[in-house]
Amino acid sequence: MNRQVIRVGVSPWANLMPHCIRESLETDCFPGFELEVFRTFSMMLNLSLRFVYSSVPGCGYSENDSLIAMLRRREIDITGNLCNLQSLRVQYFQPSQPVLSVPLGFLVNLPEDLHYEFKPLSPFQMSTWYFIILIFASLFLAVMLEKMILDKTRFFDAMQQTAFDFLSYMLQYRVRPNILKWVLIIFIFAFLKSLYSTYIREALMAPYYVQQPFEDQETFLNQLVKKQYRIIDYKQKGEVRVHGLTPSNEKRLQQIINDVGYLYVENTSNLLSVLSKNRNGILAKNSNQLLQYLSSYNESYRFWKLPIRFACNNMCYFWNRDFSLADKINQAIIELNDFILNEETSHLNENVKFVESGRIVRPPVSIERHKTLKNYEFLFMFYGIILAIALSVWLLERLIPRFGAYRLKIMAPPSPVTHVICVSGNELTYNDRDQTVDLTKVDSV
C-alpha cells in the first residue's frame, strides 16, 4: 500500500534534526520536539514525510526562502516548525488545533555578586548619603565655629576638639551635654546604628537575595530603554518579536529596537555563547525553547531562567486552507495532546536536570537592597515622637523654676517701713519713707 507523501518545511534550528527520523521505528537520536510529533502521527496515519529545507530561521513572513513564503507558493504542505500564532498568518493559512500555549521565558546571565560581602553604602541610595553627610558637616561646622568664637580657639585646635567631642559623645565615652545640637547629633548617629544593625542582620543571618530584574512588561521595556538589557535574536531587525506583549507594548518594543538596537546571531546554536559573552544580554523565547537551548549547552549553570509569567506564547503548525489531511492531523494532535506535553517534558528533564535544579538561582523577593528615607518613615515618626517628648520635658524643666520665682515675687508682702537715723556733725536726722525730720529741733520726750 502506497503511503501518501506530505512535504514538511523545516527552517534552520539547532534543536531540529530531521535526519533522526527513519522510516523504521529506530530512535537512535532525538529529532526535536516538533518533528517527534510528526514522526508519531505519520505512523498513526500511515504517511510518508519529505522534508523541504528553508534557509531563513523561524517561520518568517514574506521572505523568498521562509516557511510562510514557501507555504504560500505551495512548495510545502505543512510547516515542520511550530510557528507563533499571529493574525496576519491566520488570514491566509489555517492553524493546527489545538493551539499549544507555552509561557514566555527570559534567560539572562547569572548575577556575579552571589557571595557574602559587606557593602558600606548598601543601606542607602547615594542621594540619601549626600543628605546625611550635609547634616553632619553642618553640625560639625556649627560646633567648631562656636569654639572659635566663644572660646577664642584657633582653627585647627577647634577642629581637633570638635572631632574629639563627636567621637566621645557618639561612642558614649563621655556624657553628652543637654544641648539641642548635641541631642540632634546623637539622634542621627543612633539612627544610623539602627539601620546598620538591620542591614548586617539581613546580610549575615538571612539568605542573600538577588533582586529579580523585572516582573511586568512595562518594567521589562524600561530596562531595554536604559540599556541594562539588550535582546538577543536570530531574526532580522524588522522581524524581532517578543510574543505575548500587548499591541501597544509590541510597537514600543519595535521602536526601542530601532533606537537602541539588538544583538543579532546568525546561527541558533550560538545563542547561549553570545549570551554568555554579553552580561547585559537577554534571550526572550518560550520556556520550552529555552530549556532546549540549555539542554545542549555545557555551561548552562551560568544562566538564570527568570520565573516570570506575564505572557504566553501560542504556537501551532500552519498549512493551506485546502490541505486534504487537515482534519486528520488535527484529530491526531488532539489525541496526542498529552503525549506532546509529556514527550517534551520527559526529554528535557533527562537532559536538563542540573539546569532545572539550579536555574532559579534565588527566589524573587520584594526586599529592596538600597533603602530610601521613605522606607523608614515609621522609624522617623517614632524617633520624632520621642524627640518631641524630650524637648517638652526639657522646656518644662527650664520654664517651671522661672515661673515659680516670678509667681513668688508677685505674691510677696510689701516691704516694711525703714527708719534711718543719720548723724552728721551736730545734726541728727530721721528719714521716713515720706519725709525727713531734723531731730535737733524736736523737743525731747
Coordinates of C-alpha atoms in Angstrom, one line a residue:
M1 CA 0.0 0.0 0.0
N2 CA 1.5 3.3 -1.1
R3 CA 1.8 5.9 1.6
Q4 CA 0.6 9.5 1.0
V5 CA 3.6 11.8 1.0
I6 CA 3.4 15.2 2.7
R7 CA 6.0 17.9 2.3
V8 CA 7.2 19.3 5.6
G9 CA 9.1 22.5 5.7
V10 CA 11.9 22.8 8.2
S11 CA 13.8 26.0 9.0
P12 CA 17.3 26.1 10.5
W13 CA 17.3 25.4 14.2
A14 CA 19.9 23.7 16.2
N15 CA 17.3 21.6 18.1
L16 CA 15.7 20.2 15.0
M17 CA 17.4 17.2 13.4
P18 CA 15.3 15.7 10.6
H19 CA 17.9 13.1 9.8
C20 CA 16.9 11.4 13.1
I21 CA 13.6 10.4 11.6
R22 CA 13.7 7.0 9.9
E23 CA 11.0 5.0 8.1
S24 CA 11.5 2.3 10.6
L25 CA 11.0 2.5 14.4
E26 CA 14.6 3.2 15.1
T27 CA 15.1 6.1 17.6
D28 CA 18.9 6.5 17.5
C29 CA 18.7 10.2 18.1
F30 CA 16.0 12.7 19.1
P31 CA 14.8 14.8 16.1
G32 CA 13.4 17.6 18.2
F33 CA 10.0 18.1 19.8
E34 CA 8.2 19.4 16.7
L35 CA 9.5 16.7 14.4
E36 CA 8.9 14.0 17.0
V37 CA 5.2 14.8 16.8
F38 CA 5.4 14.4 13.0
R39 CA 7.1 11.0 13.3
T40 CA 4.4 9.9 15.7
F41 CA 1.2 10.9 13.8
S42 CA 2.8 9.9 10.5
M43 CA 2.9 6.3 11.8
M44 CA -0.7 6.7 13.1
L45 CA -2.0 8.0 9.7
N46 CA 0.4 5.9 7.5
L47 CA 2.1 8.9 6.0
S48 CA 5.5 9.4 4.4
L49 CA 7.4 12.5 5.3
R50 CA 9.6 14.5 2.8
F51 CA 11.5 17.4 4.3
V52 CA 12.0 20.7 2.4
Y53 CA 14.6 22.9 4.0
S54 CA 14.5 26.7 4.3
S55 CA 17.5 29.0 4.7
V56 CA 15.6 31.5 6.9
P57 CA 15.4 30.9 10.7
G58 CA 12.0 30.7 12.2
C59 CA 8.8 30.7 10.2
G60 CA 9.3 34.2 8.7
Y61 CA 6.8 36.3 6.8
S62 CA 7.2 37.1 3.2
E63 CA 10.9 36.3 2.5
N64 CA 11.6 34.2 -0.5
D65 CA 13.0 31.3 1.5
S66 CA 10.9 31.5 4.7
L67 CA 8.5 28.7 5.6
I68 CA 5.5 31.0 5.2
A69 CA 6.6 32.1 1.7
M70 CA 7.2 28.5 0.7
L71 CA 3.7 27.6 2.0
R72 CA 2.2 30.5 0.0
R73 CA 4.0 29.2 -3.1
R74 CA 2.7 25.7 -2.2
E75 CA 6.2 24.3 -2.2
I76 CA 5.4 22.6 1.2
D77 CA 2.2 21.2 2.6
I78 CA 2.8 22.0 6.3
T79 CA 5.3 23.8 8.4
G80 CA 7.5 21.4 10.4
N81 CA 8.4 24.1 12.9
L82 CA 5.9 25.4 15.4
C83 CA 5.1 29.0 14.5
N84 CA 3.7 31.8 16.6
L85 CA 0.0 32.3 16.1
Q86 CA -0.4 35.7 14.5
S87 CA -3.4 37.4 12.9
L88 CA -1.5 38.1 9.7
R89 CA -0.8 34.4 9.2
V90 CA -4.3 33.3 10.2
Q91 CA -5.7 35.5 7.4
Y92 CA -4.0 33.3 4.7
F93 CA -3.3 30.0 6.4
Q94 CA -5.1 27.6 8.6
P95 CA -3.5 26.9 12.1
S96 CA -3.4 23.4 13.7
Q97 CA -5.8 22.7 16.5
P98 CA -5.5 22.7 19.5
V99 CA -3.0 25.6 19.8
L100 CA -0.1 24.9 22.1
S101 CA 0.2 27.7 24.8
V102 CA 3.7 28.0 26.3
P103 CA 4.7 30.5 28.9
L104 CA 7.1 33.2 27.8
G105 CA 10.6 32.8 29.3
F106 CA 13.6 35.0 29.8
L107 CA 17.2 33.9 30.1
V108 CA 19.9 36.2 31.5
N109 CA 23.4 35.8 32.8
L110 CA 23.7 34.7 36.4
P111 CA 24.5 37.7 38.7
E112 CA 28.1 37.8 39.6
D113 CA 27.9 39.1 43.2
L114 CA 26.3 36.0 44.8
H115 CA 28.9 35.8 47.6
Y116 CA 28.6 37.4 51.0
E117 CA 30.4 40.7 51.4
F118 CA 30.0 43.9 53.4
K119 CA 28.9 46.9 51.4
P120 CA 29.1 50.1 53.4
L121 CA 26.9 52.1 51.1
S122 CA 24.1 49.5 50.7
P123 CA 21.7 50.8 53.4
F124 CA 21.0 54.0 51.5
Q125 CA 20.9 55.4 48.0
M126 CA 23.6 57.9 47.2
S127 CA 21.2 60.9 47.4
T128 CA 20.4 59.9 51.0
W129 CA 24.0 59.6 51.8
Y130 CA 24.6 63.1 50.5
F131 CA 21.8 64.4 52.7
I132 CA 23.3 62.7 55.8
I133 CA 26.8 64.0 55.0
L134 CA 25.4 67.5 54.6
I135 CA 23.7 67.4 58.0
F136 CA 26.8 66.1 59.8
A137 CA 29.1 68.6 58.0
S138 CA 26.7 71.5 59.1
L139 CA 26.6 70.4 62.7
F140 CA 30.4 69.8 62.8
L141 CA 30.9 73.3 61.4
A142 CA 28.5 74.9 63.8
V143 CA 30.2 73.3 66.9
M144 CA 33.7 74.3 65.5
L145 CA 32.7 77.9 64.9
E146 CA 31.2 78.1 68.4
K147 CA 34.5 77.0 69.9
M148 CA 36.4 79.5 67.7
I149 CA 34.1 82.5 68.5
L150 CA 33.2 81.9 72.2
D151 CA 36.4 80.1 73.4
K152 CA 38.8 82.0 71.1
T153 CA 40.3 78.8 69.9
R154 CA 42.4 78.6 66.8
F155 CA 41.1 76.9 63.7
F156 CA 43.0 73.6 63.8
D157 CA 42.6 73.3 67.6
A158 CA 38.8 73.9 67.3
M159 CA 38.6 71.3 64.5
Q160 CA 40.5 68.8 66.6
Q161 CA 38.5 69.4 69.7
T162 CA 35.2 69.1 67.8
A163 CA 36.2 65.8 66.2
F164 CA 37.2 64.5 69.6
D165 CA 33.9 65.6 71.1
F166 CA 32.0 64.0 68.3
L167 CA 33.8 60.7 68.8
S168 CA 33.5 60.8 72.6
Y169 CA 29.8 61.6 72.6
M170 CA 28.8 59.2 69.8
L171 CA 30.7 56.3 71.3
Q172 CA 29.5 57.2 74.8
Y173 CA 32.9 57.7 76.2
R174 CA 31.5 60.9 77.9
V175 CA 28.0 62.0 78.8
R176 CA 26.8 64.4 76.2
P177 CA 25.7 67.9 77.3
N178 CA 21.9 68.6 77.3
I179 CA 22.2 71.0 74.4
L180 CA 19.8 70.7 71.4
K181 CA 22.5 70.4 68.7
W182 CA 24.1 67.5 70.6
V183 CA 20.8 65.8 71.0
L184 CA 20.3 66.1 67.3
I185 CA 23.8 64.7 66.5
I186 CA 23.3 61.7 68.8
F187 CA 19.8 61.1 67.4
I188 CA 21.2 60.9 63.8
F189 CA 24.1 58.6 64.9
A190 CA 21.7 56.3 66.8
F191 CA 19.5 56.2 63.7
L192 CA 22.5 55.1 61.5
K193 CA 23.4 52.5 64.0
S194 CA 19.9 51.0 64.0
L195 CA 19.9 50.9 60.2
Y196 CA 23.3 49.2 60.0
S197 CA 22.2 46.7 62.7
T198 CA 19.2 45.8 60.4
Y199 CA 21.5 45.6 57.4
I200 CA 24.1 43.4 59.0
R201 CA 21.4 41.1 60.4
E202 CA 19.8 40.8 57.0
A203 CA 23.1 40.1 55.3
L204 CA 24.5 37.6 57.7
M205 CA 21.5 35.8 59.1
A206 CA 19.2 35.7 56.1
P207 CA 19.8 34.3 52.6
Y208 CA 21.5 36.5 50.1
Y209 CA 18.6 37.5 47.8
V210 CA 19.0 38.6 44.1
Q211 CA 16.5 41.1 43.1
Q212 CA 14.5 40.0 40.1
P213 CA 15.2 42.4 37.2
F214 CA 11.6 42.9 36.2
E215 CA 8.2 41.5 36.9
D216 CA 5.9 43.0 34.2
Q217 CA 6.0 44.2 30.6
E218 CA 6.5 47.9 31.4
T219 CA 9.5 47.3 33.6
F220 CA 11.0 44.9 31.0
L221 CA 10.7 47.6 28.3
N222 CA 12.1 50.3 30.6
Q223 CA 15.2 48.1 31.2
L224 CA 15.7 47.9 27.4
V225 CA 15.4 51.7 27.1
K226 CA 18.1 52.2 29.8
K227 CA 20.3 49.6 28.0
Q228 CA 20.5 47.5 31.1
Y229 CA 19.5 44.6 28.9
R230 CA 19.7 44.0 25.1
I231 CA 17.7 41.4 23.2
I232 CA 19.5 38.6 21.5
D233 CA 17.7 37.1 18.5
Y234 CA 18.5 35.2 15.3
K235 CA 15.9 37.1 13.2
Q236 CA 16.4 40.2 11.1
K237 CA 15.7 43.6 12.5
G238 CA 12.1 44.0 11.4
E239 CA 11.1 40.5 12.5
V240 CA 12.3 40.5 16.1
R241 CA 9.3 39.8 18.3
V242 CA 8.6 39.1 22.0
H243 CA 5.4 37.2 21.6
G244 CA 2.8 37.7 24.3
L245 CA 3.2 41.5 24.7
T246 CA 0.2 43.8 24.3
P247 CA -0.1 45.5 20.9
S248 CA 1.0 48.9 22.4
N249 CA 4.0 47.3 24.1
E250 CA 4.9 45.4 20.9
K251 CA 5.0 48.7 19.0
R252 CA 7.1 50.2 21.7
L253 CA 9.5 47.2 21.6
Q254 CA 10.0 47.8 17.8
Q255 CA 10.7 51.4 18.5
I256 CA 13.2 50.5 21.2
I257 CA 15.0 48.0 18.9
N258 CA 15.2 50.7 16.2
D259 CA 16.7 53.2 18.6
V260 CA 18.9 51.0 20.8
G261 CA 19.5 48.0 18.6
Y262 CA 19.8 44.4 19.5
L263 CA 22.4 41.5 19.3
Y264 CA 22.0 39.6 16.1
V265 CA 23.1 35.9 15.9
E266 CA 23.2 34.1 12.6
N267 CA 23.1 30.5 14.0
T268 CA 20.7 29.5 16.7
S269 CA 23.3 27.1 18.1
N270 CA 25.4 30.2 19.1
L271 CA 22.6 32.0 21.1
L272 CA 23.9 30.9 24.5
S273 CA 27.5 31.5 23.6
V274 CA 26.7 35.1 22.6
L275 CA 24.6 35.5 25.8
S276 CA 27.5 34.3 28.0
K277 CA 29.8 36.9 26.4
N278 CA 27.4 39.8 26.9
R279 CA 26.5 40.4 30.5
N280 CA 23.5 42.6 29.6
G281 CA 22.1 40.2 27.0
I282 CA 18.6 38.7 27.4
L283 CA 17.0 35.9 25.5
A284 CA 13.2 36.1 25.2
K285 CA 11.6 32.9 23.9
N286 CA 9.0 30.4 25.1
S287 CA 10.1 28.4 28.1
N288 CA 10.4 25.1 26.2
Q289 CA 12.7 26.6 23.7
L290 CA 14.9 28.0 26.4
L291 CA 15.1 24.6 28.1
Q292 CA 16.1 23.0 24.8
Y293 CA 18.8 25.6 24.3
L294 CA 20.1 24.9 27.8
S295 CA 20.0 21.1 27.4
S296 CA 22.5 21.3 24.6
Y297 CA 24.9 23.8 26.3
N298 CA 27.6 22.5 28.5
E299 CA 27.8 25.6 30.8
S300 CA 24.1 26.1 31.4
Y301 CA 24.8 26.8 35.1
R302 CA 25.9 30.3 34.1
F303 CA 22.4 31.4 33.2
W304 CA 19.3 32.3 35.2
K305 CA 15.9 31.4 33.8
L306 CA 13.7 34.1 35.3
P307 CA 10.4 32.9 36.9
I308 CA 8.2 35.4 35.1
R309 CA 4.7 34.6 34.0
F310 CA 3.2 37.8 32.4
A311 CA 2.7 36.4 28.9
C312 CA 2.2 33.2 27.0
N313 CA 3.4 32.2 23.6
N314 CA 0.7 30.5 21.4
M315 CA 2.3 28.0 19.0
C316 CA 0.9 25.9 16.1
Y317 CA 1.6 24.4 12.7
F318 CA 0.3 26.1 9.6
W319 CA -1.0 24.7 6.3
N320 CA -3.1 25.9 3.4
R321 CA -6.8 26.0 3.8
D322 CA -7.4 23.4 1.1
F323 CA -5.0 20.9 2.7
S324 CA -6.7 17.5 2.4
L325 CA -5.2 16.0 5.6
A326 CA -6.1 18.9 7.8
D327 CA -8.9 17.2 9.8
K328 CA -7.0 14.0 10.3
I329 CA -3.9 15.8 11.5
N330 CA -5.9 17.9 13.9
Q331 CA -7.6 14.8 15.2
A332 CA -4.2 13.2 15.7
I333 CA -2.9 16.3 17.5
I334 CA -5.9 16.2 19.8
E335 CA -5.3 12.5 20.6
L336 CA -1.6 13.3 21.1
N337 CA -2.1 16.4 23.2
D338 CA -1.0 14.8 26.4
F339 CA 1.8 13.0 24.6
I340 CA 3.0 16.3 23.1
L341 CA 3.4 17.8 26.5
N342 CA 4.8 14.7 28.3
E343 CA 7.2 13.9 25.5
E344 CA 8.8 17.3 25.6
T345 CA 8.9 17.4 29.4
S346 CA 10.3 13.9 29.8
H347 CA 13.0 14.5 27.2
L348 CA 14.0 17.9 28.7
N349 CA 14.1 16.5 32.2
E350 CA 16.5 13.8 31.1
N351 CA 19.0 16.4 29.8
V352 CA 18.3 19.5 31.9
K353 CA 18.1 18.2 35.4
F354 CA 21.1 20.3 36.6
V355 CA 19.5 23.3 34.9
E356 CA 16.1 22.7 36.4
S357 CA 17.6 22.3 39.9
G358 CA 19.6 25.5 39.7
R359 CA 18.1 27.7 37.1
I360 CA 16.1 29.7 39.6
V361 CA 19.2 30.8 41.5
R362 CA 17.5 32.7 44.2
P363 CA 13.8 33.2 44.7
P364 CA 12.4 36.6 43.6
V365 CA 11.8 38.9 46.6
S366 CA 10.4 42.3 47.2
I367 CA 13.1 43.4 49.6
E368 CA 14.9 46.4 48.3
R369 CA 18.7 46.3 48.7
H370 CA 19.0 50.1 48.7
K371 CA 17.0 52.0 51.3
T372 CA 15.5 55.4 50.9
L373 CA 14.2 57.7 53.6
K374 CA 10.6 56.7 52.8
N375 CA 11.5 53.1 53.8
Y376 CA 12.0 54.4 57.4
E377 CA 9.1 56.9 57.7
F378 CA 7.7 55.0 60.7
L379 CA 11.1 55.0 62.3
F380 CA 11.3 58.7 61.8
M381 CA 7.8 59.1 63.3
F382 CA 8.9 57.0 66.3
Y383 CA 12.1 59.0 67.0
G384 CA 10.2 62.2 66.2
I385 CA 7.7 61.5 69.0
I386 CA 10.5 60.6 71.4
L387 CA 12.3 63.8 70.5
A388 CA 9.2 65.9 70.9
I389 CA 8.6 64.4 74.4
A390 CA 12.2 65.0 75.3
L391 CA 12.0 68.6 74.2
S392 CA 8.8 69.1 76.1
V393 CA 10.4 67.8 79.3
W394 CA 13.4 70.0 78.7
L395 CA 11.3 73.1 78.2
L396 CA 9.2 72.3 81.3
E397 CA 12.4 71.9 83.4
R398 CA 13.5 75.3 82.2
L399 CA 10.2 77.1 82.4
I400 CA 8.8 75.8 85.7
P401 CA 11.5 77.2 88.0
R402 CA 11.3 80.6 86.3
F403 CA 7.6 80.6 86.5
G404 CA 7.7 79.7 90.2
A405 CA 10.2 82.5 91.0
Y406 CA 8.1 85.1 89.2
R407 CA 5.0 83.9 91.0
L408 CA 6.7 84.2 94.4
K409 CA 7.8 87.7 93.5
I410 CA 4.3 88.8 92.7
M411 CA 2.7 87.3 95.8
A412 CA 5.3 88.6 98.3
P413 CA 4.0 91.1 101.0
P414 CA 5.1 94.8 100.8
S415 CA 8.5 95.6 102.4
P416 CA 8.3 97.2 105.9
V417 CA 8.9 101.0 106.6
T418 CA 12.6 101.6 107.2
H419 CA 13.7 104.3 109.6
V420 CA 17.2 105.5 109.2
I421 CA 18.9 107.9 111.6
C422 CA 21.8 109.8 110.1
V423 CA 24.4 111.5 112.3
S424 CA 26.4 114.3 110.7
G425 CA 28.4 116.6 113.0
N426 CA 25.9 118.1 115.5
E427 CA 22.9 117.2 113.3
L428 CA 20.6 114.2 113.8
T429 CA 18.1 113.5 111.0
Y430 CA 15.3 110.9 110.9
N431 CA 14.5 109.5 107.5
D432 CA 11.0 108.2 107.0
R433 CA 9.6 106.9 103.7
D434 CA 7.8 110.1 103.0
Q435 CA 9.6 112.8 105.0
T436 CA 12.9 113.8 106.7
V437 CA 12.8 115.3 110.2
D438 CA 15.7 117.2 111.9
L439 CA 15.9 115.6 115.4
T440 CA 17.8 118.5 116.9
K441 CA 14.8 120.6 116.6
V442 CA 12.4 118.1 118.1
D443 CA 11.5 118.5 121.8
S444 CA 12.6 115.7 123.9
V445 CA 10.1 113.5 125.3

